[in-house]
Amino acid sequence: SKDPNVLKSAQNKARQLSQQLDLSQPNIVEFLNSQELQNHEQHDSPRLYDSSQFLHKFYKDFENLYEENEFKDVTIKVDNKVFKAHFSVLYARSPFFREILPKHGRCCEISIPKLTANSFEIYVFR
């Protein structure tokens, strides 16, 4: 919405919620005051990005997710090599993992025999 009252209302509600919950990190009020959010509010289109900008940002977000070792909740052993990955990404991208991951649960360790580490890496990470 381009209405500045909507943003101010959201900021006030966030400030109240932060005080009620005694939140110090992350500071949602700072986020709502951020230039990035205000830039999104100024777009004429209801869509935040045109499709190429959205896809580029989406790709970069997933690239960062891959490069950072935070929140990787699945360990996969293939050919004496250990791979750490995100359950939800594996589940979304692979019919194989969509079938086996629910059987193992989150934060699991899976061994995959009869496959080289190189083949697995190409299949999953490229």
mmCIF file of C-alpha atoms in Angstrom:
data_model
loop_
_atom_site.group_PDB
_atom_site.id
_atom_site.type_symbol
_atom_site.label_atom_id
_atom_site.label_comp_id
_atom_site.label_asym_id
_atom_site.label_seq_id
_atom_site.Cartn_x
_atom_site.Cartn_y
_atom_site.Cartn_z
ATOM 1 C CA SER A 1 0.000 0.000 0.000
ATOM 2 C CA LYS A 2 1.237 3.515 -0.791
ATOM 3 C CA ASP A 3 -0.672 5.009 2.133
ATOM 4 C CA PRO A 4 1.914 6.285 4.665
ATOM 5 C CA ASN A 5 -0.639 5.701 7.433
ATOM 6 C CA VAL A 6 -0.486 1.954 6.767
ATOM 7 C CA LEU A 7 3.294 1.918 7.257
ATOM 8 C CA LYS A 8 3.044 4.078 10.395
ATOM 9 C CA SER A 9 0.334 1.827 11.794
ATOM 10 C CA ALA A 10 2.479 -1.267 11.148
ATOM 11 C CA GLN A 11 5.459 0.426 12.791
ATOM 12 C CA ASN A 12 3.390 1.333 15.867
ATOM 13 C CA LYS A 13 1.972 -2.189 16.178
ATOM 14 C CA ALA A 14 5.480 -3.650 15.827
ATOM 15 C CA ARG A 15 6.786 -1.255 18.482
ATOM 16 C CA GLN A 16 3.978 -2.269 20.862
ATOM 17 C CA LEU A 17 4.551 -5.962 20.192
ATOM 18 C CA SER A 18 8.309 -5.590 20.707
ATOM 19 C CA GLN A 19 7.697 -3.893 24.060
ATOM 20 C CA GLN A 20 5.160 -6.504 25.151
ATOM 21 C CA LEU A 21 7.467 -9.357 24.239
ATOM 22 C CA ASP A 22 10.591 -7.510 25.396
ATOM 23 C CA LEU A 23 12.313 -8.271 22.099
ATOM 24 C CA SER A 24 15.811 -6.988 21.687
ATOM 25 C CA GLN A 25 16.792 -9.026 18.610
ATOM 26 C CA PRO A 26 15.752 -8.942 15.843
ATOM 27 C CA ASN A 27 14.348 -5.446 16.015
ATOM 28 C CA ILE A 28 11.268 -5.491 13.831
ATOM 29 C CA VAL A 29 10.816 -1.746 14.246
ATOM 30 C CA GLU A 30 14.199 -1.146 12.637
ATOM 31 C CA PHE A 31 13.195 -3.482 9.830
ATOM 32 C CA LEU A 32 9.945 -1.597 9.254
ATOM 33 C CA ASN A 33 11.879 1.664 9.207
ATOM 34 C CA SER A 34 14.431 0.258 6.791
ATOM 35 C CA GLN A 35 15.032 1.842 3.423
ATOM 36 C CA GLU A 36 14.455 -1.489 1.667
ATOM 37 C CA LEU A 37 10.904 -1.796 2.988
ATOM 38 C CA GLN A 38 10.096 1.841 2.267
ATOM 39 C CA ASN A 39 11.376 1.431 -1.295
ATOM 40 C CA HIS A 40 8.967 -1.475 -1.755
ATOM 41 C CA GLU A 41 6.130 0.703 -0.474
ATOM 42 C CA GLN A 42 6.862 3.321 -3.150
ATOM 43 C CA HIS A 43 6.372 1.006 -6.138
ATOM 44 C CA ASP A 44 3.391 1.874 -8.309
ATOM 45 C CA SER A 45 2.731 -1.770 -9.103
ATOM 46 C CA PRO A 46 1.210 -4.051 -6.454
ATOM 47 C CA ARG A 47 3.983 -6.511 -7.282
ATOM 48 C CA LEU A 48 7.205 -5.832 -5.413
ATOM 49 C CA TYR A 49 9.434 -6.752 -8.329
ATOM 50 C CA ASP A 50 9.056 -7.398 -11.971
ATOM 51 C CA SER A 51 9.693 -11.052 -12.729
ATOM 52 C CA SER A 52 13.367 -10.690 -13.707
ATOM 53 C CA GLN A 53 14.216 -8.736 -10.545
ATOM 54 C CA PHE A 54 12.282 -11.197 -8.431
ATOM 55 C CA LEU A 55 14.014 -14.208 -9.993
ATOM 56 C CA HIS A 56 17.444 -12.616 -9.595
ATOM 57 C CA LYS A 57 16.824 -11.834 -5.919
ATOM 58 C CA PHE A 58 15.310 -15.282 -5.355
ATOM 59 C CA TYR A 59 18.384 -16.907 -6.926
ATOM 60 C CA LYS A 60 20.756 -14.790 -4.809
ATOM 61 C CA ASP A 61 18.815 -15.640 -1.641
ATOM 62 C CA PHE A 62 19.153 -19.351 -2.344
ATOM 63 C CA GLU A 63 22.807 -18.943 -3.282
ATOM 64 C CA ASN A 64 23.414 -17.306 0.113
ATOM 65 C CA LEU A 65 21.438 -20.050 1.824
ATOM 66 C CA TYR A 66 23.630 -22.668 0.136
ATOM 67 C CA GLU A 67 26.907 -20.906 0.930
ATOM 68 C CA GLU A 68 26.106 -20.283 4.581
ATOM 69 C CA ASN A 69 26.133 -23.332 6.793
ATOM 70 C CA GLU A 70 23.250 -22.059 8.898
ATOM 71 C CA PHE A 71 20.096 -24.124 9.271
ATOM 72 C CA LYS A 72 21.329 -27.118 7.292
ATOM 73 C CA ASP A 73 19.357 -29.882 8.931
ATOM 74 C CA VAL A 74 20.122 -32.973 6.853
ATOM 75 C CA THR A 75 23.416 -34.866 6.662
ATOM 76 C CA ILE A 76 23.934 -37.109 3.660
ATOM 77 C CA LYS A 77 26.817 -39.577 3.416
ATOM 78 C CA VAL A 78 27.786 -40.621 -0.081
ATOM 79 C CA ASP A 79 30.964 -42.490 -0.990
ATOM 80 C CA ASN A 80 32.696 -41.547 2.322
ATOM 81 C CA LYS A 81 31.894 -37.857 1.815
ATOM 82 C CA VAL A 82 29.499 -35.895 4.024
ATOM 83 C CA PHE A 83 27.093 -33.319 2.588
ATOM 84 C CA LYS A 84 25.032 -30.919 4.681
ATOM 85 C CA ALA A 85 21.788 -29.668 3.159
ATOM 86 C CA HIS A 86 18.412 -28.103 3.846
ATOM 87 C CA PHE A 87 15.525 -30.539 4.271
ATOM 88 C CA SER A 88 13.003 -28.217 2.624
ATOM 89 C CA VAL A 89 15.188 -27.476 -0.407
ATOM 90 C CA LEU A 90 15.938 -31.160 -1.029
ATOM 91 C CA TYR A 91 12.268 -31.995 -0.591
ATOM 92 C CA ALA A 92 11.171 -29.287 -3.025
ATOM 93 C CA ARG A 93 13.728 -30.030 -5.724
ATOM 94 C CA SER A 94 13.922 -33.811 -5.860
ATOM 95 C CA PRO A 95 11.286 -36.549 -6.228
ATOM 96 C CA PHE A 96 13.805 -38.963 -4.676
ATOM 97 C CA PHE A 97 14.183 -36.849 -1.531
ATOM 98 C CA ARG A 98 10.467 -36.079 -1.474
ATOM 99 C CA GLU A 99 9.942 -39.802 -1.036
ATOM 100 C CA ILE A 100 12.671 -40.620 1.498
ATOM 101 C CA LEU A 101 12.934 -37.521 3.709
ATOM 102 C CA PRO A 102 9.554 -37.891 5.437
ATOM 103 C CA LYS A 103 10.594 -41.409 6.467
ATOM 104 C CA HIS A 104 13.761 -40.096 8.136
ATOM 105 C CA GLY A 105 12.449 -36.857 9.635
ATOM 106 C CA ARG A 106 14.230 -33.573 10.160
ATOM 107 C CA CYS A 107 17.804 -33.325 11.428
ATOM 108 C CA CYS A 108 18.517 -36.715 10.041
ATOM 109 C CA GLU A 109 21.522 -38.535 8.627
ATOM 110 C CA ILE A 110 21.069 -40.497 5.402
ATOM 111 C CA SER A 111 23.541 -42.828 3.689
ATOM 112 C CA ILE A 112 23.210 -43.342 -0.032
ATOM 113 C CA PRO A 113 25.081 -46.396 -1.330
ATOM 114 C CA LYS A 114 26.067 -47.200 -4.911
ATOM 115 C CA LEU A 115 26.623 -43.590 -5.921
ATOM 116 C CA THR A 116 29.784 -41.530 -6.248
ATOM 117 C CA ALA A 117 30.113 -38.317 -4.300
ATOM 118 C CA ASN A 118 30.798 -36.438 -7.536
ATOM 119 C CA SER A 119 27.591 -37.712 -9.158
ATOM 120 C CA PHE A 120 25.585 -36.834 -6.079
ATOM 121 C CA GLU A 121 27.063 -33.346 -5.909
ATOM 122 C CA ILE A 122 26.205 -32.704 -9.562
ATOM 123 C CA TYR A 123 22.665 -34.038 -9.092
ATOM 124 C CA VAL A 124 21.866 -32.047 -5.978
ATOM 125 C CA PHE A 125 23.984 -28.926 -5.959
ATOM 126 C CA ARG A 126 24.270 -27.873 -9.585
#
